[in-house]
Tab-separated table of C-alpha atoms in Angstrom:
chain	number	residue	atom	x	y	z
D	206	MET	CA	0.020	0.141	0.113
D	207	ALA	CA	1.254	3.482	-0.769
D	208	ARG	CA	0.136	7.084	0.080
D	209	HIS	CA	-0.775	9.606	-2.483
D	210	SER	CA	0.856	13.067	-2.400
D	211	SER	CA	-1.578	15.811	-2.727
D	212	SER	CA	-1.560	19.447	-3.859
D	213	HIS	CA	-3.647	20.090	-0.792
D	214	SER	CA	-2.242	21.191	2.646
D	215	SER	CA	-2.424	18.448	5.267
D	216	ALA	CA	-4.811	20.699	7.407
D	217	ASP	CA	-7.546	20.219	4.800
D	218	HIS	CA	-7.712	16.274	5.489
D	219	HIS	CA	-7.809	15.481	9.177
D	220	TYR	CA	-9.301	12.019	9.358
D	221	SER	CA	-9.491	9.694	12.207
D	222	ALA	CA	-8.905	5.871	11.813
D	223	LEU	CA	-12.672	5.574	12.521
D	224	GLN	CA	-13.494	7.900	9.688
D	225	VAL	CA	-11.255	6.086	7.267
D	226	SER	CA	-12.679	2.484	8.156
D	227	GLU	CA	-16.132	4.188	7.986
D	228	TYR	CA	-15.403	5.489	4.423
D	229	GLN	CA	-13.953	2.418	3.160
D	230	SER	CA	-16.639	0.206	4.618
D	231	TYR	CA	-19.246	2.507	3.190
D	232	GLN	CA	-17.828	2.312	-0.295
D	233	GLU	CA	-17.669	-1.503	-0.222
D	234	SER	CA	-21.045	-1.834	0.844
D	235	PHE	CA	-22.610	0.495	-1.433
D	236	ALA	CA	-20.561	-0.914	-4.415
D	237	ALA	CA	-21.822	-4.256	-3.700
D	238	LYS	CA	-25.507	-2.872	-3.572
D	239	SER	CA	-24.811	-0.799	-6.740
D	240	ASP	CA	-23.512	-3.846	-8.767
D	241	ALA	CA	-26.625	-5.908	-7.822
D	242	THR	CA	-29.165	-3.225	-8.594
D	243	CYS	CA	-27.816	-0.969	-11.392
D	244	GLU	CA	-28.274	-3.569	-14.108
D	245	SER	CA	-31.985	-4.109	-13.408
D	246	SER	CA	-32.424	-0.355	-12.851
D	247	SER	CA	-30.814	0.574	-16.075
D	248	LYS	CA	-32.944	-2.148	-17.993
D	249	GLU	CA	-36.257	-0.679	-16.428
D	250	LYS	CA	-35.273	2.806	-17.515
D	251	THR	CA	-34.411	1.577	-21.103
D	252	GLU	CA	-37.733	-0.055	-21.347
D	253	GLN	CA	-39.713	2.721	-20.155
D	254	ASN	CA	-38.060	5.163	-22.509
D	255	GLY	CA	-38.148	3.311	-25.647
D	256	GLY	CA	-34.743	2.065	-25.556
D	257	GLU	CA	-32.880	5.246	-24.864
D	258	ASN	CA	-31.070	5.315	-21.598
D	259	LEU	CA	-32.077	8.312	-19.085
D	260	GLN	CA	-29.129	10.777	-18.452
D	261	THR	CA	-26.783	9.471	-20.824
D	262	ILE	CA	-23.383	10.964	-20.895
D	263	SER	CA	-22.212	10.287	-24.427
D	264	SER	CA	-18.870	10.769	-25.832
D	265	GLN	CA	-17.829	12.632	-22.688
D	266	ARG	CA	-14.098	12.237	-22.407
D	267	LEU	CA	-11.358	12.951	-19.761
D	268	HIS	CA	-8.157	14.744	-20.947
D	269	HIS	CA	-4.824	13.255	-19.852
D	270	ALA	CA	-1.720	15.250	-19.538
D	271	SER	CA	-0.195	13.576	-22.331
D	272	GLY	CA	-2.978	14.828	-24.731
D	273	GLU	CA	-4.863	11.834	-25.457
D	274	ASP	CA	-8.558	11.329	-24.817
D	275	PHE	CA	-9.850	8.370	-22.811
D	276	THR	CA	-12.920	6.994	-21.118
D	277	ILE	CA	-13.082	4.924	-18.103
D	278	ALA	CA	-13.894	1.301	-18.840
D	279	SER	CA	-13.457	-0.529	-15.709
D	280	ARG	CA	-14.800	-0.130	-12.038
D	281	GLU	CA	-12.379	-2.568	-10.417
D	282	ASN	CA	-9.195	-0.514	-11.203
D	283	ILE	CA	-10.702	2.898	-9.767
D	284	VAL	CA	-10.152	3.938	-6.348
D	285	MET	CA	-11.539	7.020	-4.783
D	286	CYS	CA	-10.726	8.017	-1.057
D	287	PRO	CA	-9.360	11.072	0.926
D	288	THR	CA	-5.824	12.055	0.037
D	289	ASP	CA	-4.265	10.557	3.154
D	290	ILE	CA	-5.963	7.296	3.017
D	291	PRO	CA	-3.760	4.498	1.613
D	292	VAL	CA	-4.943	3.280	-1.830
D	293	GLU	CA	-3.660	0.638	-4.179
D	294	GLU	CA	-0.382	1.455	-6.123
D	295	GLY	CA	-0.893	2.808	-9.635
D	296	LYS	CA	-0.710	5.680	-11.691
D	297	LEU	CA	-2.286	8.794	-10.691
D	298	LEU	CA	-3.692	11.348	-13.251
D	299	ASP	CA	-2.375	14.713	-13.644
D	300	ASN	CA	-2.338	16.856	-10.482
D	301	LYS	CA	-5.562	18.795	-11.536
D	302	PHE	CA	-7.478	15.607	-11.022
D	303	ASN	CA	-5.872	15.281	-7.337
D	304	ASP	CA	-9.351	16.155	-5.903
D	305	LEU	CA	-10.841	13.172	-7.888
D	306	ASN	CA	-8.308	10.826	-6.242
D	307	VAL	CA	-8.788	8.326	-9.094
D	308	ASN	CA	-6.263	5.434	-9.579
D	309	ILE	CA	-6.275	4.084	-13.073
D	310	ASP	CA	-4.376	1.276	-14.224
D	311	ASP	CA	-3.204	1.206	-17.866
D	312	THR	CA	-5.834	-1.582	-18.763
D	313	SER	CA	-8.731	0.843	-17.753
D	314	ILE	CA	-8.088	3.333	-20.408
D	315	CYS	CA	-9.362	2.524	-23.852
D	316	LYS	CA	-9.366	4.555	-27.046
D	317	GLU	CA	-12.896	3.861	-27.926
D	318	ASN	CA	-15.932	6.044	-27.167
D	319	GLN	CA	-18.182	4.725	-24.323
D	320	ALA	CA	-21.436	6.022	-22.962
D	321	PHE	CA	-22.170	5.903	-19.291
D	322	THR	CA	-25.500	6.681	-17.533
D	323	LEU	CA	-25.421	8.009	-13.998
D	324	ASP	CA	-26.622	4.706	-12.521
D	325	THR	CA	-23.752	2.545	-14.237
D	326	ILE	CA	-20.725	4.796	-13.897
D	327	PRO	CA	-18.359	3.888	-11.120
D	328	ILE	CA	-19.641	4.935	-7.627
D	329	GLU	CA	-16.324	6.842	-7.023
D	330	ILE	CA	-17.036	9.055	-10.056
D	331	LEU	CA	-20.806	9.492	-9.199
D	332	LEU	CA	-19.518	10.682	-5.691
D	333	HIS	CA	-17.044	13.265	-7.133
D	334	ILE	CA	-19.800	14.622	-9.327
D	335	CYS	CA	-22.075	15.138	-6.500
D	336	THR	CA	-19.365	17.321	-4.751
D	337	PHE	CA	-20.221	20.154	-7.322
D	338	LEU	CA	-24.019	19.885	-6.498
D	339	GLU	CA	-25.823	21.448	-3.293
D	340	ALA	CA	-26.845	18.908	-0.579
D	341	GLY	CA	-30.453	20.133	-0.945
D	342	GLU	CA	-30.295	19.382	-4.718
D	343	ILE	CA	-29.030	16.017	-3.983
D	344	ILE	CA	-31.834	15.043	-1.720
D	345	GLY	CA	-34.557	16.846	-3.523
D	346	SER	CA	-33.820	15.354	-7.010
D	347	MET	CA	-30.902	12.876	-7.350
D	348	SER	CA	-32.184	10.655	-4.365
D	349	LYS	CA	-35.502	10.476	-6.229
D	350	VAL	CA	-34.083	9.059	-9.468
D	351	CYS	CA	-33.814	5.296	-8.537
D	352	LYS	CA	-33.616	3.105	-5.476
D	353	THR	CA	-29.760	2.766	-5.740
D	354	PHE	CA	-29.452	6.464	-5.351
D	355	GLN	CA	-31.911	6.660	-2.757
D	356	GLU	CA	-29.849	4.044	-0.510
D	357	LEU	CA	-26.742	5.859	-1.357
D	358	PHE	CA	-27.921	9.363	-0.184
D	359	THR	CA	-29.857	8.249	2.973
D	360	ASP	CA	-26.747	6.591	4.405
D	361	GLU	CA	-25.630	8.789	7.435
D	362	SER	CA	-21.881	8.148	6.517
D	363	TYR	CA	-22.065	9.966	3.224
D	364	TRP	CA	-23.232	13.144	4.904
D	365	ARG	CA	-20.619	12.993	7.704
D	366	ILE	CA	-17.728	12.414	5.217
D	367	ARG	CA	-19.121	15.138	3.091
D	368	ILE	CA	-19.083	17.745	6.049
D	369	ALA	CA	-15.506	16.452	7.315
D	370	LYS	CA	-14.022	16.819	3.936
D	371	ARG	CA	-15.209	20.387	3.284
D	372	TRP	CA	-14.725	21.628	6.994
D	373	PRO	CA	-11.987	19.588	8.957
D	374	LYS	CA	-12.887	21.201	12.151
D	375	LYS	CA	-14.575	18.972	14.675
D	376	TYR	CA	-18.459	19.295	13.979
D	377	PRO	CA	-20.556	19.196	15.944
D	378	PRO	CA	-18.079	20.855	18.530
D	379	VAL	CA	-19.499	18.409	21.355
D	380	SER	CA	-20.910	14.854	21.266
D	381	CYS	CA	-24.360	14.695	19.849
D	382	GLN	CA	-26.187	11.500	19.756
D	383	ASN	CA	-29.316	12.349	17.798
D	384	ILE	CA	-27.870	14.669	15.256
D	385	ASP	CA	-29.580	14.649	11.804
D	386	TRP	CA	-26.560	14.385	9.449
D	387	GLN	CA	-28.446	14.989	6.305
D	388	GLY	CA	-30.167	18.008	7.580
D	389	ALA	CA	-26.912	19.271	9.334
D	390	CYS	CA	-25.019	19.087	5.918
D	391	ILE	CA	-27.923	20.884	4.088
D	392	ASP	CA	-27.771	23.630	6.756
D	393	ARG	CA	-24.203	24.086	6.748
D	394	GLU	CA	-23.883	24.133	2.933
D	395	ARG	CA	-26.738	26.731	2.547
D	396	SER	CA	-25.561	28.882	5.501
D	397	HIS	CA	-22.144	29.091	4.085
D	398	ARG	CA	-23.179	29.686	0.473
D	399	VAL	CA	-25.575	32.561	1.470
D	400	TRP	CA	-23.648	34.151	4.195
D	401	SER	CA	-20.444	34.109	2.040
D	402	HIS	CA	-22.219	36.359	-0.316
D	403	PRO	CA	-25.300	37.894	1.513
D	404	GLU	CA	-25.754	40.602	-1.177
D	405	GLN	CA	-26.606	37.906	-3.817
D	406	HIS	CA	-28.872	35.824	-1.763
D	407	LEU	CA	-30.376	38.010	1.010
D	408	GLU	CA	-32.291	41.396	1.018
D	409	HIS	CA	-31.618	43.825	3.808
D	410	PHE	CA	-33.617	46.658	4.976
D	411	THR	CA	-34.331	48.714	8.343
D	412	PHE	CA	-37.462	49.544	10.130
D	413	ASN	CA	-37.685	52.572	12.228
D	414	GLU	CA	-41.174	54.015	11.565
D	415	GLY	CA	-42.818	54.999	14.841
D	416	LEU	CA	-39.808	54.316	17.148
D	417	PHE	CA	-38.541	57.098	19.150
D	418	ALA	CA	-35.756	55.255	21.436
D	419	ALA	CA	-33.300	52.534	21.342
D	420	VAL	CA	-34.438	49.118	20.606
D	421	ASP	CA	-33.449	46.569	23.130
D	422	VAL	CA	-34.879	43.350	22.078
D	423	VAL	CA	-36.231	41.797	18.972
D	424	HIS	CA	-37.894	38.275	18.486
D	425	LEU	CA	-38.960	36.149	15.463
D	426	LEU	CA	-42.292	34.323	15.568
D	427	GLN	CA	-44.230	32.012	13.365
D	428	GLU	CA	-41.281	30.516	11.194
D	429	GLY	CA	-39.833	34.114	10.815
D	430	HIS	CA	-42.943	35.486	9.472
D	431	PHE	CA	-43.584	37.912	12.168
D	432	LEU	CA	-41.102	40.268	14.143
D	433	ALA	CA	-41.623	41.676	17.576
D	434	ALA	CA	-39.545	44.667	18.739
D	435	GLY	CA	-39.387	46.247	22.180
D	436	SER	CA	-37.858	49.770	22.697
D	437	ARG	CA	-37.137	52.073	25.593
D	438	ASP	CA	-40.069	54.318	24.718
D	439	ARG	CA	-42.185	51.465	26.035
D	440	TYR	CA	-43.517	50.632	22.665
D	441	LEU	CA	-44.271	46.974	21.517
D	442	THR	CA	-44.278	46.871	17.992
D	443	LEU	CA	-45.421	43.710	15.783
D	444	LEU	CA	-44.272	43.369	12.072
D	445	ASP	CA	-45.577	41.183	9.467
D	446	LEU	CA	-42.531	40.784	7.271
D	447	ARG	CA	-44.415	38.992	4.423
D	448	LYS	CA	-46.237	42.344	3.582
D	449	TYR	CA	-43.067	44.139	2.533
D	450	ASP	CA	-41.856	44.220	-1.095
D	451	THR	CA	-38.500	45.572	-1.158
D	452	SER	CA	-39.076	46.387	-4.988
D	453	ARG	CA	-41.905	48.688	-4.112
D	454	PRO	CA	-40.848	50.799	-1.081
D	455	GLU	CA	-44.420	52.263	-0.578
D	456	THR	CA	-45.338	48.654	0.895
D	457	LYS	CA	-43.016	49.502	3.931
D	458	LYS	CA	-45.940	51.044	5.714
D	459	ASP	CA	-47.825	47.826	5.443
D	460	LEU	CA	-45.306	46.112	7.604
D	461	LYS	CA	-46.745	47.244	11.009
D	462	LEU	CA	-49.278	44.797	12.301
D	463	HIS	CA	-49.637	46.546	15.882
D	464	CYS	CA	-47.931	49.149	17.493
D	465	ILE	CA	-48.903	49.162	21.194
D	466	ASN	CA	-48.163	52.312	23.160
D	467	LYS	CA	-47.196	52.000	26.841
D	468	ALA	CA	-47.152	48.184	26.550
D	469	HIS	CA	-45.213	48.389	29.638
D	470	ASN	CA	-44.242	50.800	32.278
D	471	GLY	CA	-40.778	50.396	31.722
D	472	TRP	CA	-37.999	49.303	29.005
D	473	ILE	CA	-38.963	46.072	27.281
D	474	TRP	CA	-35.855	43.969	27.850
D	475	SER	CA	-36.538	40.354	27.103
D	476	MET	CA	-38.916	38.283	24.976
D	477	ALA	CA	-39.926	34.581	24.456
D	478	SER	CA	-42.749	33.007	22.456
D	479	LEU	CA	-44.875	29.776	22.261
D	480	GLY	CA	-46.987	29.423	19.186
D	481	THR	CA	-49.242	32.621	18.775
D	482	GLN	CA	-48.350	33.860	22.136
D	483	LEU	CA	-45.733	36.315	22.839
D	484	PHE	CA	-44.199	36.905	26.266
D	485	THR	CA	-42.321	40.306	27.256
D	486	GLY	CA	-40.280	40.942	30.213
D	487	SER	CA	-39.839	44.511	31.428
D	488	TRP	CA	-38.161	46.825	34.040
D	489	ASP	CA	-41.553	47.542	35.306
D	490	THR	CA	-41.183	44.108	37.016
D	491	THR	CA	-43.990	42.318	35.091
D	492	ILE	CA	-44.062	39.535	32.365
D	493	LYS	CA	-47.020	40.056	29.893
D	494	VAL	CA	-48.607	37.546	27.675
D	495	TRP	CA	-49.756	38.725	24.238
D	496	ASP	CA	-52.213	37.430	21.656
D	497	LEU	CA	-50.564	38.265	18.205
D	498	VAL	CA	-53.899	38.123	16.263
D	499	GLU	CA	-55.545	40.689	18.619
D	500	GLY	CA	-52.466	42.560	19.783
D	501	GLN	CA	-53.652	42.858	23.158
D	502	ALA	CA	-52.161	41.531	26.704
D	503	VAL	CA	-53.873	38.483	27.790
D	504	THR	CA	-52.383	38.118	31.293
D	505	ALA	CA	-49.642	39.693	33.374
D	506	HIS	CA	-47.373	37.898	35.896
D	507	LYS	CA	-45.803	40.076	38.594
D	508	CYS	CA	-42.062	39.655	39.915
D	509	LYS	CA	-40.454	41.865	42.499
D	510	SER	CA	-37.710	43.261	40.031
D	511	ALA	CA	-36.901	44.145	36.522
D	512	VAL	CA	-37.095	40.975	34.274
D	513	LEU	CA	-34.019	40.747	32.406
D	514	GLY	CA	-34.205	37.225	30.794
D	515	LEU	CA	-37.004	34.867	29.675
D	516	TYR	CA	-37.532	31.237	28.934
D	517	ALA	CA	-40.964	29.714	27.581
D	518	GLU	CA	-42.022	26.243	27.021
D	519	ALA	CA	-45.509	24.531	27.241
D	520	ASN	CA	-46.986	25.241	30.724
D	521	LEU	CA	-43.880	26.868	32.070
D	522	LEU	CA	-42.428	30.343	31.882
D	523	VAL	CA	-39.215	31.288	33.688
D	524	GLY	CA	-37.989	34.786	34.264
D	525	GLY	CA	-34.385	35.921	35.604
D	526	CYS	CA	-34.785	39.031	37.531
D	527	PHE	CA	-32.584	42.097	38.759
D	528	ASP	CA	-33.169	41.003	42.429
D	529	LYS	CA	-30.999	37.854	41.918
D	530	LYS	CA	-34.074	35.554	41.763
D	531	VAL	CA	-35.648	33.147	39.140
D	532	TYR	CA	-39.391	33.029	38.876
D	533	PHE	CA	-41.314	30.041	37.650
D	534	PHE	CA	-44.703	30.624	36.383
D	535	ASP	CA	-47.480	28.598	35.098
D	536	PRO	CA	-48.720	30.833	32.107
D	537	ARG	CA	-52.179	30.043	33.363
D	538	GLN	CA	-51.720	31.633	36.602
D	539	GLU	CA	-50.562	35.072	37.620
D	540	SER	CA	-48.720	34.038	40.678
D	541	PRO	CA	-45.439	32.429	40.537
D	542	VAL	CA	-45.266	28.702	41.276
D	543	LYS	CA	-42.051	28.909	42.955
D	544	VAL	CA	-39.058	31.451	43.206
D	545	LYS	CA	-35.402	30.592	43.500
D	546	ARG	CA	-32.308	32.194	44.487
D	547	TRP	CA	-29.154	30.962	43.186
D	548	HIS	CA	-27.058	33.926	42.713
D	549	ARG	CA	-25.473	36.884	44.459
D	550	GLN	CA	-25.969	39.368	41.618
D	551	PRO	CA	-28.879	39.984	39.040
D	552	VAL	CA	-29.740	37.219	36.676
D	553	LEU	CA	-29.144	38.415	33.233
D	554	CYS	CA	-30.246	35.461	31.165
D	555	VAL	CA	-32.072	32.166	31.270
D	556	THR	CA	-32.599	29.315	28.930
D	557	GLY	CA	-33.436	25.448	29.331
D	558	ASP	CA	-34.806	22.294	28.264
D	559	ASP	CA	-36.813	19.479	29.452
D	560	ARG	CA	-34.375	18.431	31.973
D	561	TYR	CA	-32.474	21.590	32.973
D	562	ILE	CA	-33.050	25.380	33.593
D	563	VAL	CA	-29.851	27.363	32.926
D	564	ALA	CA	-29.310	30.825	34.390
D	565	GLY	CA	-26.346	33.192	33.864
D	566	SER	CA	-25.609	35.966	36.298
D	567	GLU	CA	-23.507	39.004	36.619
D	568	ASP	CA	-21.882	37.172	39.697
D	569	LYS	CA	-19.757	35.354	36.943
D	570	SER	CA	-21.382	32.011	37.304
D	571	ILE	CA	-23.950	29.992	35.430
D	572	SER	CA	-26.258	27.767	37.512
D	573	VAL	CA	-27.616	24.521	36.258
D	574	TYR	CA	-30.939	23.496	38.010
D	575	ASP	CA	-32.157	19.966	37.703
D	576	ARG	CA	-35.955	20.094	37.155
D	577	ARG	CA	-36.419	16.388	38.398
D	578	ALA	CA	-34.364	16.820	41.503
D	579	GLU	CA	-35.622	20.519	41.905
D	580	ALA	CA	-32.108	21.690	42.933
D	581	VAL	CA	-29.070	23.181	41.492
D	582	PHE	CA	-26.632	20.420	40.806
D	583	LYS	CA	-24.021	22.438	39.360
D	584	SER	CA	-22.559	26.004	39.312
D	585	VAL	CA	-20.006	26.952	36.649
D	586	HIS	CA	-17.731	29.728	37.335
D	587	VAL	CA	-16.763	31.780	34.435
D	588	GLU	CA	-13.977	34.537	33.688
D	589	SER	CA	-16.494	37.364	32.537
D	590	TYR	CA	-20.351	37.116	33.028
D	591	PRO	CA	-22.662	35.999	30.362
D	592	LEU	CA	-25.010	38.605	28.654
D	593	ASP	CA	-27.027	36.093	26.408
D	594	MET	CA	-26.975	32.188	25.923
D	595	SER	CA	-28.243	29.773	23.216
D	596	TYR	CA	-28.751	26.151	24.407
D	597	HIS	CA	-29.517	23.032	22.630
D	598	CYS	CA	-27.758	19.881	21.086
D	599	ASN	CA	-25.714	19.552	24.159
D	600	GLN	CA	-24.217	23.026	23.336
D	601	LEU	CA	-24.187	26.104	25.675
D	602	TRP	CA	-22.949	28.764	23.721
D	603	TYR	CA	-22.864	32.365	25.517
D	604	GLY	CA	-21.257	35.742	24.934
D	605	ASP	CA	-19.787	37.615	27.752
D	606	LYS	CA	-18.901	41.218	28.813
D	607	HIS	CA	-15.503	41.314	27.249
D	608	GLY	CA	-16.500	40.355	23.787
D	609	PHE	CA	-15.599	36.361	23.875
D	610	LEU	CA	-17.852	33.621	22.559
D	611	ASN	CA	-17.759	30.661	25.062
D	612	LEU	CA	-18.804	27.076	24.635
D	613	ILE	CA	-19.768	24.767	27.515
D	614	ASP	CA	-20.260	20.886	26.754
D	615	ALA	CA	-23.522	19.998	28.237
D	616	THR	CA	-23.188	16.175	27.485
D	617	LEU	CA	-24.650	13.971	30.189
D	618	GLY	CA	-25.218	16.919	32.334
D	619	ASN	CA	-21.367	17.574	32.657
D	620	PHE	CA	-21.719	21.450	31.819
D	621	GLU	CA	-17.888	21.771	31.275
D	622	LEU	CA	-16.359	24.753	29.705
D	623	VAL	CA	-14.683	23.797	26.421
D	624	GLN	CA	-13.133	26.901	25.458
D	625	ARG	CA	-13.063	30.739	25.227
D	626	TYR	CA	-13.088	32.027	21.789
D	627	ASN	CA	-11.919	35.354	20.466
D	628	VAL	CA	-14.090	35.930	17.219
D	629	GLY	CA	-13.160	39.464	16.532
D	630	HIS	CA	-15.787	41.402	18.514
D	631	THR	CA	-14.074	44.595	20.349
D	632	ASP	CA	-17.051	45.008	22.732
D	633	LYS	CA	-19.295	43.054	24.761
D	634	VAL	CA	-21.275	40.115	23.089
D	635	THR	CA	-24.993	41.115	23.426
D	636	GLY	CA	-26.674	38.286	21.567
D	637	VAL	CA	-25.906	34.600	20.306
D	638	VAL	CA	-28.107	32.154	18.558
D	639	HIS	CA	-26.666	28.896	17.219
D	640	THR	CA	-28.054	26.455	14.691
D	641	THR	CA	-26.622	23.381	12.830
D	642	GLY	CA	-25.701	25.728	10.101
D	643	ALA	CA	-24.176	28.758	11.718
D	644	ILE	CA	-23.690	30.576	14.890
D	645	TYR	CA	-24.741	34.231	14.988
D	646	THR	CA	-23.352	36.725	17.300
D	647	SER	CA	-24.064	40.447	18.025
D	648	SER	CA	-21.993	43.145	19.874
D	649	ASN	CA	-22.019	46.673	21.158
D	650	ASP	CA	-19.074	47.258	18.617
D	651	LYS	CA	-21.986	47.694	15.947
D	652	THR	CA	-21.413	44.668	14.268
D	653	ILE	CA	-23.134	40.887	13.659
D	654	LYS	CA	-20.913	38.004	12.945
D	655	VAL	CA	-21.942	34.910	11.082
D	656	LEU	CA	-19.771	31.859	12.431
D	657	GLU	CA	-18.995	28.460	11.292
D	658	PRO	CA	-20.588	26.243	13.949
D	659	SER	CA	-17.566	24.123	14.864
D	660	VAL	CA	-14.710	24.189	17.238
D	661	ASP	CA	-12.840	27.426	17.147
D	662	PRO	CA	-15.521	29.282	14.872
D	663	GLN	CA	-14.217	31.636	12.222
D	664	ALA	CA	-16.380	34.243	10.821
D	665	ILE	CA	-18.025	33.675	7.429
D	666	VAL	CA	-19.105	37.316	7.130
D	667	THR	CA	-19.257	40.353	9.362
D	668	LEU	CA	-22.249	42.754	9.092
D	669	GLN	CA	-22.202	46.323	9.999
D	670	LYS	CA	-25.413	48.110	9.222
D	671	HIS	CA	-26.110	49.858	12.496
D	672	ASP	CA	-24.705	53.229	13.564
D	673	SER	CA	-24.598	52.209	17.183
D	674	GLY	CA	-24.317	49.150	19.245
D	675	VAL	CA	-26.550	46.094	18.521
D	676	ALA	CA	-28.502	45.186	21.475
D	677	ARG	CA	-29.784	41.790	20.512
D	678	ILE	CA	-30.349	39.562	17.681
D	679	ASP	CA	-32.871	36.615	16.708
D	680	PHE	CA	-32.682	34.301	13.769
D	681	LYS	CA	-35.341	31.847	12.553
D	682	ASN	CA	-36.049	30.155	9.222
D	683	GLY	CA	-33.420	31.977	7.256
D	684	VAL	CA	-34.554	35.392	8.599
D	685	LEU	CA	-32.038	37.355	10.661
D	686	ALA	CA	-33.213	40.358	12.819
D	687	SER	CA	-31.291	42.824	14.890
D	688	ALA	CA	-32.227	45.329	17.479
D	689	GLY	CA	-30.296	48.703	17.244
D	690	CYS	CA	-29.312	51.221	19.869
D	691	ASP	CA	-29.728	53.600	16.693
D	692	ILE	CA	-33.519	53.391	17.029
D	693	SER	CA	-33.832	50.944	14.114
D	694	VAL	CA	-34.586	47.429	13.520
D	695	GLY	CA	-32.418	45.525	10.797
D	696	ILE	CA	-33.789	42.499	8.817
D	697	TRP	CA	-31.946	40.180	6.465
D	698	ARG	CA	-34.021	37.616	4.724
D	699	PRO	CA	-33.754	35.377	1.721
D	700	LYS	CA	-34.372	36.787	-1.877
D	701	CYS	CA	-35.786	33.815	-3.640
D	702	ASP	CA	-38.465	32.096	-1.834
D	703	TRP	CA	-39.695	32.933	1.796
D	704	GLY	CA	-37.693	31.111	4.416
D	705	TRP	CA	-34.871	28.476	4.903
D	706	GLN	CA	-36.579	25.645	3.204
D	707	ARG	CA	-34.414	22.375	2.939
D	708	PHE	CA	-35.813	21.440	-0.605
């Protein structure tokens, strides 16, 4: 066995022994299936189309460095694998084919014209062709061509290897048992493509009509169709983003669904939602529940201090407050079910899931409350206090006062700090949202960054559309919204069709 030399740097191909073994067994198993099914599949297609093969590639030749044209005639002598995986000895094609990694023996080159169909060409060549296609196109189109392709593109190993080859850094950054690799690949590729050239794929606009003070919080609802904004003038503004056509500026006035004066008696500082209900927390010490259709408050929950953070789920509403306490409410009742004090300073942000409620405080600690045991089972002490948190898939990302992005591994309830990352912000990080496709951060330095969702995240793009600090951000279904201290709301949304649909 011999190793290839490659024109790529070694940093581009970091494969573990497990990945190598997985890749090889994956190709062997699929090649066996392909050999058994391609013949019958091709025959069926020929009969259905009057003897003409579907998707025929006729007289398509590869051009060797020597100047001779040739076609590939034999599957057996072709091997494709990452460049640092041992392959059988043979003659490698010109360097420009290194990405293809094809070993071709002299007996596999013939000077006759040959025609191939996609379901009969060597599996290695088919996989290479697929690297030029978007993951969404493969799932939406190619996987529906025949049973062979369906089996190939529903195999988890294909999508894991595809992600690892394009982005060698560890992904996901912590262990996650139930990750949808197919969906993750689609989200990563789409996020990278869109945010690498946002001007091509997204339309950006700002909204400031009827706003008279800094906007402190924004929240997207109903798959990104609606936007709620809370400002220091005590206004709650609800926008229907579907009603604005950027090619017709006059429709901007149709954005406003409700504009509620004196929605609270203090600054509106935090938001959460559940279905058609919106929850707002304010410095007037109340949490209000709003009906989106009517634009009216349904109920109000009273705390004893300013509500700085909110988390909502079915039959549970949690508020983190300035009085260093965490309030638990049943949304159907006005009084709190229980009140807990875990910190020595104000609670700035809260999040959670079905097992834990996580609260970050100005005392430079993050408390993890076990809902089943009804007790704090861990307190994580951090270097700089958290201002906002994003928690799911065993990942707890938070932005801190000194402009750093931090990752905590919540696998098996460990909640261990993985790393503190300098992602380029020069002031405090005020907002964090993470998805399988990207991490979004906002800062008081007037910027928003879109980062790769891996260990040591690097910026895909830095957005600077506000004239002052960005107080908060939210992201849902392809729509990004920002709250600006410059008395405006920023919105980025897909140009083509609405939302972040997979297919």
